Coordinates of C-alpha atoms in Angstrom, one line a residue:
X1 CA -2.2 -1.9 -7.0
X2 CA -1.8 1.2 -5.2
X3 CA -3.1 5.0 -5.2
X4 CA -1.4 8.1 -4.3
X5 CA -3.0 11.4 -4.4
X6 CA -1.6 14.7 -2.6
X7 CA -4.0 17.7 -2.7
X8 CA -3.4 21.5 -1.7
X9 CA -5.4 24.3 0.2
X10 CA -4.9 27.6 1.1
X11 CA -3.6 27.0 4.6
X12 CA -2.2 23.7 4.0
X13 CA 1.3 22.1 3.3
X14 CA 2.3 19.9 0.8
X15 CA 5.7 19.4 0.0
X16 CA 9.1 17.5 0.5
X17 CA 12.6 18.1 -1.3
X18 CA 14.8 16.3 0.4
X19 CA 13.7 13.7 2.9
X20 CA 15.8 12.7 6.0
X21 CA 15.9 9.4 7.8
X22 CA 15.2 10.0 11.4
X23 CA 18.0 9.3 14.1
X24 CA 16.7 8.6 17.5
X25 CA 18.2 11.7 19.6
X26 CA 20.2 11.9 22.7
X27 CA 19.0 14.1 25.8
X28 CA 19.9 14.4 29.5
X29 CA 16.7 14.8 30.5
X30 CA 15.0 11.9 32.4
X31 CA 11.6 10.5 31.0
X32 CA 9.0 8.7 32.3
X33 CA 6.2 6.7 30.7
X34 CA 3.1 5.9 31.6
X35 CA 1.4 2.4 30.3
X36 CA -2.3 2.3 31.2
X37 CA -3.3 -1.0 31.4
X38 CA -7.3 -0.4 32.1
X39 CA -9.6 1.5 33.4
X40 CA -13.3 1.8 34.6
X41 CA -15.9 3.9 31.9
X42 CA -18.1 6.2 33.5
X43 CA -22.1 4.8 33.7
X44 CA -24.0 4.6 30.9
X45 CA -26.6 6.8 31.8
X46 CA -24.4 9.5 32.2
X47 CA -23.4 9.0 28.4
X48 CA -26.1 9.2 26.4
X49 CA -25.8 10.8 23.6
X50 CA -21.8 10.5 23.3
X51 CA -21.6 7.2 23.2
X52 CA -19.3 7.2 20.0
X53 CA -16.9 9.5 21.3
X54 CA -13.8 8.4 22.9
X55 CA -11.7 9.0 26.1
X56 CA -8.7 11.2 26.0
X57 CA -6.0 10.7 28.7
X58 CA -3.2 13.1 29.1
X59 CA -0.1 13.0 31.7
X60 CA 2.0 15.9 32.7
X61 CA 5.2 15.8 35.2
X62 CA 5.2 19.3 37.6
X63 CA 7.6 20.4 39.7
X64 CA 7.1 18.4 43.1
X65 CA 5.6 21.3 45.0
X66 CA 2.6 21.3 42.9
X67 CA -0.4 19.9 44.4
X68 CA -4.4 19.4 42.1
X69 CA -4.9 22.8 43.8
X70 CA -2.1 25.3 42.4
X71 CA -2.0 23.2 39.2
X72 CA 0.1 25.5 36.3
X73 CA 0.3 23.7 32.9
X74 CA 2.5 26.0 31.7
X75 CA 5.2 25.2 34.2
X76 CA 4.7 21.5 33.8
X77 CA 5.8 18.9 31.2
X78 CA 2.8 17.1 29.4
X79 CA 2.7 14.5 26.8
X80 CA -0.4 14.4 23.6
X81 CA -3.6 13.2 24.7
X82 CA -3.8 9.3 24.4
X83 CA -6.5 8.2 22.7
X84 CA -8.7 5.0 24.5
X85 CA -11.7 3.8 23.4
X86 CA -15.0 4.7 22.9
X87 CA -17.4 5.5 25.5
X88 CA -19.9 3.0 24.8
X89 CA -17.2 0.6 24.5
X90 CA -15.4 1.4 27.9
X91 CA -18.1 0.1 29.9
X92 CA -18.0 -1.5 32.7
X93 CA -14.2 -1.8 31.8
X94 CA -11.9 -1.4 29.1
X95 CA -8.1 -3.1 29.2
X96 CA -5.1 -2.8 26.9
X97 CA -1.9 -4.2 26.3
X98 CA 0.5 -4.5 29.4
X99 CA 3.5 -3.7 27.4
X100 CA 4.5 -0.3 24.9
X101 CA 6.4 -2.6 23.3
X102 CA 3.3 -3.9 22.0
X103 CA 1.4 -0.9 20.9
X104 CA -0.9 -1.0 17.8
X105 CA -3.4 1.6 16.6
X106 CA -5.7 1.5 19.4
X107 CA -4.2 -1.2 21.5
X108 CA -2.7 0.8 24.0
X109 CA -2.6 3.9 26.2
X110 CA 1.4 4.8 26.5
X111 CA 2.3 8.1 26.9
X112 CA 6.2 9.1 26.9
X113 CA 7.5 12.9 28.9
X114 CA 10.3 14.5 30.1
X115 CA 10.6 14.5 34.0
X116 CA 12.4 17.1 33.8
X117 CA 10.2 19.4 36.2
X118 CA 10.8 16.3 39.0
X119 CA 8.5 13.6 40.6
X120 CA 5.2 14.4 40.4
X121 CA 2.9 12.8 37.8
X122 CA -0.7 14.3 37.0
X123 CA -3.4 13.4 34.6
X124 CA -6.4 14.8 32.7
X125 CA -9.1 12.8 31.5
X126 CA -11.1 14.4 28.9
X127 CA -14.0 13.6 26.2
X128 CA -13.8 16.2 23.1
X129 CA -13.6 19.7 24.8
X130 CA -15.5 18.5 28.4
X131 CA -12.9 17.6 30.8
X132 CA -14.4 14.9 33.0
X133 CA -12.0 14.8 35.8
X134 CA -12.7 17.5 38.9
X135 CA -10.6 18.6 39.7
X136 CA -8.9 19.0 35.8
X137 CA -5.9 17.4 37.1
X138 CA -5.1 15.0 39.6
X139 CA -2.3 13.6 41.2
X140 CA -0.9 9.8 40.0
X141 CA 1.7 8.1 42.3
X142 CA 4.8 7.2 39.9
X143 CA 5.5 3.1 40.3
X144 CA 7.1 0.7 38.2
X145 CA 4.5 -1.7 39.5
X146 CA 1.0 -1.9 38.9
X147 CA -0.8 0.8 40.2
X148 CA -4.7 1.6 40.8
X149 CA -5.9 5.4 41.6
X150 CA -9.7 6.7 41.4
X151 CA -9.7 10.1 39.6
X152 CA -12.3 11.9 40.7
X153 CA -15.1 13.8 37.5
X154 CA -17.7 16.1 37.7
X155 CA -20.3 13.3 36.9
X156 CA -21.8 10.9 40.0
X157 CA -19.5 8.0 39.1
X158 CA -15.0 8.0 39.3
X159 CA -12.8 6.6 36.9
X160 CA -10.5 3.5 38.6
X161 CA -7.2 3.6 36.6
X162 CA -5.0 0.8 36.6
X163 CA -1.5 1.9 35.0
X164 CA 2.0 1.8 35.7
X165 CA 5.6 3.7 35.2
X166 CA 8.8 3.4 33.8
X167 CA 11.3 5.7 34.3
X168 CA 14.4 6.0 31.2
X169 CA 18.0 7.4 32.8
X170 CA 20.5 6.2 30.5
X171 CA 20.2 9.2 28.5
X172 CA 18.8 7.6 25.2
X173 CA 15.2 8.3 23.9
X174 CA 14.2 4.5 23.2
X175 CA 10.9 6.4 20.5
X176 CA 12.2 8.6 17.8
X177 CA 10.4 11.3 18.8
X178 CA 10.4 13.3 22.4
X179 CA 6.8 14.3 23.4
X180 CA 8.0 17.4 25.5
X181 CA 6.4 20.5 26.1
X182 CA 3.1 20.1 24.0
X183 CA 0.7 20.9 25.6
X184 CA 2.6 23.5 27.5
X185 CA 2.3 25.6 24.3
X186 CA -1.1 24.9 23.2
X187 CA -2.7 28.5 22.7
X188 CA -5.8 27.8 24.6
X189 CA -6.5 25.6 27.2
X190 CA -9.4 22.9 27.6
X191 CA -11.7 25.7 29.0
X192 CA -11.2 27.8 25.9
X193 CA -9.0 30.3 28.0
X194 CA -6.1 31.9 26.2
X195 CA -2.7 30.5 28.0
X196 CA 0.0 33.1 28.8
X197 CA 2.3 34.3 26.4
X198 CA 5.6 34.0 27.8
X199 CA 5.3 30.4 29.0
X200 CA 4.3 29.4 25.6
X201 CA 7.2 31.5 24.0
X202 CA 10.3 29.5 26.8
X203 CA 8.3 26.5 26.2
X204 CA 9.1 26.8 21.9
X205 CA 12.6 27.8 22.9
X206 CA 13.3 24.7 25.1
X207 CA 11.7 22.4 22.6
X208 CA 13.7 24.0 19.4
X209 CA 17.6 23.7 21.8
X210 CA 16.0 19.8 21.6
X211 CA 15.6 19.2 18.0
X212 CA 18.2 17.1 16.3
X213 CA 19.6 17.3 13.0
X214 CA 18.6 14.2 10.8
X215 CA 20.9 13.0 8.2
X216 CA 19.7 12.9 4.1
X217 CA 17.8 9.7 3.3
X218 CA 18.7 9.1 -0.3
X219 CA 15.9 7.3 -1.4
X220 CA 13.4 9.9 -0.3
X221 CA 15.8 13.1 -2.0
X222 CA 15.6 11.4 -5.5
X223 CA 11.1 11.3 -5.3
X224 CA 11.0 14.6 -7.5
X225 CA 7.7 14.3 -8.8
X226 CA 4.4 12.4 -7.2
X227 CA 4.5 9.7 -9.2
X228 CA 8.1 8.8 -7.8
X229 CA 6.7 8.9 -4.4
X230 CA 4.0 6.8 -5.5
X231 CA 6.3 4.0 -7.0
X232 CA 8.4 4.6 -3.6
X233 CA 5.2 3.9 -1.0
X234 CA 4.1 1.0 -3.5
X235 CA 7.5 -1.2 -3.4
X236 CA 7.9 -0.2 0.3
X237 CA 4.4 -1.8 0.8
X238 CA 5.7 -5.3 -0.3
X239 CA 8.9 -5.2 1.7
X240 CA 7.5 -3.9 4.5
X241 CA 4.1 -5.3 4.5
X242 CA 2.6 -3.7 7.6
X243 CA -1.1 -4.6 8.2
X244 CA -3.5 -1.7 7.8
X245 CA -5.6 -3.0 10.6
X246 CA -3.3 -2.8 12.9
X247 CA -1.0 0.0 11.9
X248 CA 1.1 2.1 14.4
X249 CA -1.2 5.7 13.5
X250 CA 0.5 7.3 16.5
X251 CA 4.1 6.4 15.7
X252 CA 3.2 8.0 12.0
X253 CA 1.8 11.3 13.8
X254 CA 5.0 11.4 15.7
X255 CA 7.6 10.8 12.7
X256 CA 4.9 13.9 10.7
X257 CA 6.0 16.4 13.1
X258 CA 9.2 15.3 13.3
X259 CA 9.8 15.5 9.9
X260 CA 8.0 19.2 9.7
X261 CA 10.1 20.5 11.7
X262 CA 13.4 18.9 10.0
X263 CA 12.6 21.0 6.9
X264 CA 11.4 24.3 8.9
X265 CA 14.7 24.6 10.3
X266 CA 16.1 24.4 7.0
X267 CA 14.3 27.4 6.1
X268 CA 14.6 28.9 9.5
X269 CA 11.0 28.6 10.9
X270 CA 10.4 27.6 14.4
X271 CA 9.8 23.9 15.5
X272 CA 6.1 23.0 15.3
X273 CA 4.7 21.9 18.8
X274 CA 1.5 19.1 17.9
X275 CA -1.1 20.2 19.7
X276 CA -4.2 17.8 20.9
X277 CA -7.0 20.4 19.9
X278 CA -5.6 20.0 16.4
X279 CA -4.8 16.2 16.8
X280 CA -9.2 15.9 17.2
X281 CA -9.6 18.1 14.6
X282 CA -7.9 16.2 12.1
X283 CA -8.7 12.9 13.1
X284 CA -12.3 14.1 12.5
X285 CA -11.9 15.7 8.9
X286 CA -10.2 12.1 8.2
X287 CA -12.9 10.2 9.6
X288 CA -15.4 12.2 7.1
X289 CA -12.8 11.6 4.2
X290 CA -12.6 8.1 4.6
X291 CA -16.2 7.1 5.4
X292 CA -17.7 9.2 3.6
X293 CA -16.4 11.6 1.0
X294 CA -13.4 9.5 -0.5
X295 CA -12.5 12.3 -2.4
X296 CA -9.5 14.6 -0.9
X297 CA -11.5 18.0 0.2
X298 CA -10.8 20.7 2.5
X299 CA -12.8 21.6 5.6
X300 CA -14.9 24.2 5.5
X301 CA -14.3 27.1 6.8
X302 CA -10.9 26.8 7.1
X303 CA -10.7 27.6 10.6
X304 CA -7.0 26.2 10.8
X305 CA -4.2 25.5 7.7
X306 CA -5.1 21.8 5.9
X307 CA -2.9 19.5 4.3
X308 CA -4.0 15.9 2.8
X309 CA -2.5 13.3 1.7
X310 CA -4.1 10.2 0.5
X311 CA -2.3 6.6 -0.3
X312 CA -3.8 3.7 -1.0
X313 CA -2.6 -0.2 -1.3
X314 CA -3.2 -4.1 0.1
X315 CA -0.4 -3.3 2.9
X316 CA 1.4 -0.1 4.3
X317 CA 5.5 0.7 4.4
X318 CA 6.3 1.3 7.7
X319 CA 5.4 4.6 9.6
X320 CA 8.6 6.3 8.9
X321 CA 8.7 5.3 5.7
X322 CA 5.3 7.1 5.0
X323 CA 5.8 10.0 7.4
X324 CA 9.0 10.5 4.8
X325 CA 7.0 10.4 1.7
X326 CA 4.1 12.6 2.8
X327 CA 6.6 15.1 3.4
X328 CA 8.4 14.8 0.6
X329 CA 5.2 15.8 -1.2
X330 CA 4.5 18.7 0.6
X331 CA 8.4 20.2 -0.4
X332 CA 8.4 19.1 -4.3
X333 CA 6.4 22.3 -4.6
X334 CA 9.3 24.7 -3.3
X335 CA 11.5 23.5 -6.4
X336 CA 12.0 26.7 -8.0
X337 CA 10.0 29.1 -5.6
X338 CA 11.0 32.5 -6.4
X339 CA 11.3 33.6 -2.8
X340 CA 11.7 37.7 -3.8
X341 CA 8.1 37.6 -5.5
X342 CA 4.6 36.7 -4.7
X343 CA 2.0 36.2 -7.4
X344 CA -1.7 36.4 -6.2
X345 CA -3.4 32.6 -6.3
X346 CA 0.1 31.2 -6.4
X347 CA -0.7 28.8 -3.3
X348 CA -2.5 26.9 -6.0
X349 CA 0.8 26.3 -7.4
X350 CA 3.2 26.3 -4.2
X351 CA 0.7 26.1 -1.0
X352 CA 2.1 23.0 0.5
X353 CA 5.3 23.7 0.7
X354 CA 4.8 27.4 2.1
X355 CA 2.4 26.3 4.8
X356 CA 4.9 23.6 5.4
X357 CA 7.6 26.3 6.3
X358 CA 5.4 29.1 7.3
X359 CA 7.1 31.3 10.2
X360 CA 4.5 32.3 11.8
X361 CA 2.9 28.9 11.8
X362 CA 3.4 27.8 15.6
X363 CA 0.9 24.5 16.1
X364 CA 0.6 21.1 14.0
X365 CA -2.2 18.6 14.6
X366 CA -2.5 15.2 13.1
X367 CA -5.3 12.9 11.8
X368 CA -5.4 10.0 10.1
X369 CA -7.7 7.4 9.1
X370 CA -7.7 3.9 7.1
X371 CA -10.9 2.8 5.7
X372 CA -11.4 -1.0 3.9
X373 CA -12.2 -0.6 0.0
X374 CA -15.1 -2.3 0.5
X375 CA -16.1 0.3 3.1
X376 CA -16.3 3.2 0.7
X377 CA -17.6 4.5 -2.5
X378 CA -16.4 7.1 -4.2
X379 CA -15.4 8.1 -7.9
X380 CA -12.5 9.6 -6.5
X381 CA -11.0 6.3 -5.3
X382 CA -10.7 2.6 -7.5
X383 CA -10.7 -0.2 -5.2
X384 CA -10.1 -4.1 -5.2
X385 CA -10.1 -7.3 -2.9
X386 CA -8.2 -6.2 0.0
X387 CA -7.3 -2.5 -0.4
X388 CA -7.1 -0.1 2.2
X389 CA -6.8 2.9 1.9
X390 CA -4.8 5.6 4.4
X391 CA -6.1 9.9 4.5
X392 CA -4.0 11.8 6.5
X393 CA -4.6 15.5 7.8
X394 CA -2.4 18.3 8.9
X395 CA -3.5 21.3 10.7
X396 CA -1.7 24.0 11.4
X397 CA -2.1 27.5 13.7
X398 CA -2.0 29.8 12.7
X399 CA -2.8 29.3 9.6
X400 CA -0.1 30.0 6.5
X401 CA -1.0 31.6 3.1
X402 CA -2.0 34.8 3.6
X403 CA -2.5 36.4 0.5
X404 CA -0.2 39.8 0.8
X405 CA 3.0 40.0 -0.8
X406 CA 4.6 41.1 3.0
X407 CA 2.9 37.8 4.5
X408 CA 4.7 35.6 1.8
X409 CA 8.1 37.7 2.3
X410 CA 7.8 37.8 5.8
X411 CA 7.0 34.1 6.5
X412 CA 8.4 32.2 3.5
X413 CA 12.4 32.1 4.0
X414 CA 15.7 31.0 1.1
X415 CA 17.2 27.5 2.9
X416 CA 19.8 28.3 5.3
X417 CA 21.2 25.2 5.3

């Protein structure tokens, strides 16, 4: 049994026309990534209250001059926040995997960047907004070999951080996705202070020389209508048969963007860089979906553009797979767009797919959450023995869908490829 269900907002995206197969892409650039393998919580008593929020680590490679005291984001290279576990749960110690190569939802910390900039590695340790490391960030030694450094917060206990590096020179990506400049060209920064222009504006243009052409998946180009794409994620389940439980959510995020940006440069829009202020924000509209609305709603206000998706089955196709289909929903809705007129209330119609290729659309964050049948109730959703279902959310900044005729002309574009 399984249960698709795509819905559309103003500000959202929800389309796919044809869908690509991802190739993993070539660069010169050197990376590094980090594996965290565990690290100290900070004390209880200085958590009360946000005990079921969870620690967010993010790593950034600078230029070897920079020291925690001249610290520029927007000249270094930083990868998404990694997501570890909840306070409460962190405490005295929480440990993870010793190998990437092993990552599951929620198994591991593993964060992948260009080194371009050069040697230095820094990192950020942050709960929501609050940044708990003082100074922001703080210098980590790069070494293959297991490694322990005490980051210093702005509460009366430090963070002991067990981790270790691994540098990648042959050229080749080994994850489908690169992770460079994100938060470089996040519009404001973890103090709510508005980042500079121009740094944001090289940062898109060195990310959009990256992006690499995918080649036409013909599977996912034949899924014209949502009940293809349904029938598509359903028989993929059983081949693939990946266990909800322990799902690979962040190497779905990653094939999301990538696939966004695939179809944006087929109608000429800039690449979308994720952003980790999004990333919460989803993940949180997701949580409330699964747990406790079921139904496929939008946010309210609509701070940011929304897209949802919504699938539901015993197991999951793999995350490329899915990533694939989502998208493919969002562009069914640009079949026939007239791109020389604009009707008003025709995002009800064809609001997916123009948020999905929105010009002026800049940002992408992710959420997504999987929930147990037995975990929810909702008319909105049937269930059985075993079901799980998977809600995904896209958020976008600035938003799309502006309801002008010159918005819609100026930011909705023919294919130019």
């Amino acid at each position: 049994m399984s249960i698709i269900q795509a819905h559309m907002s103003l500000s959202l995206s929800l389309a796919l026309f044809s869908l690509l197969f991802f190739q993993i892409p070539t660069t010169d650039a050197k990376s590094i990534t980090v594996s965290v393998k565990e690290y100290t919580g900070i004390r209880r008593n200085e958590i009360r209250g946000v005990e079921n929020q969870f620690y967010y680590f993010q790593f950034c490679t600078c230029p070897s001059t920079f020291t925690e005291r001249n610290f520029k984001v927007s000249e270094c290279v930083c990868s998404d926040a990694q997501k570890g576990k909840k306070l409460d749960d962190s405490i005295p110690q929480a440990k993870f995997f010793s190998s990437s190569r092993n990552c599951g939802t929620g198994f591991c910390i593993n964060a992948k960047i260009d080194n371009e900039q050069g040697e230095k590695l820094f990192v950020k340790v942050f709960i929501g907004s609050t940044v708990l490391t003082y100074p922001d960030y703080q210098v980590l030694p790069a070494r293959s070999t297991k490694s322990v450094a005490i980051l210093k917060t702005n509460k009366s206990s430090k963070i002991r951080l067990t981790y270790s590096t691994e540098t990648d020179d042959d050229g080749t990506s080994k994850t489908a996705i690169e992770k460079t400049h994100w938060s470089n060209t996040i519009l404001r920064d973890s103090r709510g202070g508005a980042l500079d222009f121009f740094s944001r504006l090289t940062n898109q243009k060195k990310y959009d020389l990256k992006s690499a052409s995918v080649p036409l998946d013909t599977d996912v180009k034949r899924l014209s209508n949502i009940g293809a794409i349904k029938s598509y994620l359903f028989s993929k389940s059983k081949v693939d048969k990946q266990d909800p439980a322990r799902y690979d959510i962040p190497k779905l995020k990653e094939w999301l963007v990538s696939y966004h940006n695939v179809y944006r440069s087929k109608h000429g829009a800039p690449a979308l860089i994720s952003d980790s202020v999004l990333d919460s924000r989803g993940k949180r509209w997701a949580d409330e979906l699964a747990y406790h609305k079921g139904c496929l709603v939008h946010e309210q206000p609509r701070t940011y553009g929304e897209n949802l998706f919504f699938f539901g089955a015993r197991h999951l196709p793999s995350p490329q797979t899915l990533a694939a289909a989502v998208i493919q929903s969002f562009y069914l809705e640009g079949i026939g767009y007239n791109y020389s007129s604009w009707r008003p209330m025709s995002f009800f119609k064809t609001g997916h797919f123009t948020q999905l290729i929105w010009k002026n659309s800049r940002k992408i964050g992710v959420g997504v959450s999987i929930v147990k049948s037995s975990s929810i109730r909702s008319p909105c959703v049937s269930s059985s023995p075993n079901m799980y279902f998977i809600y995904v959310v896209v958020k976008y900044d600035p938003a799309g869908n502006f309801e002008s005729h010159k918005a819609y002309l100026n930011n909705v574009e023919r294919p130019v490829a």
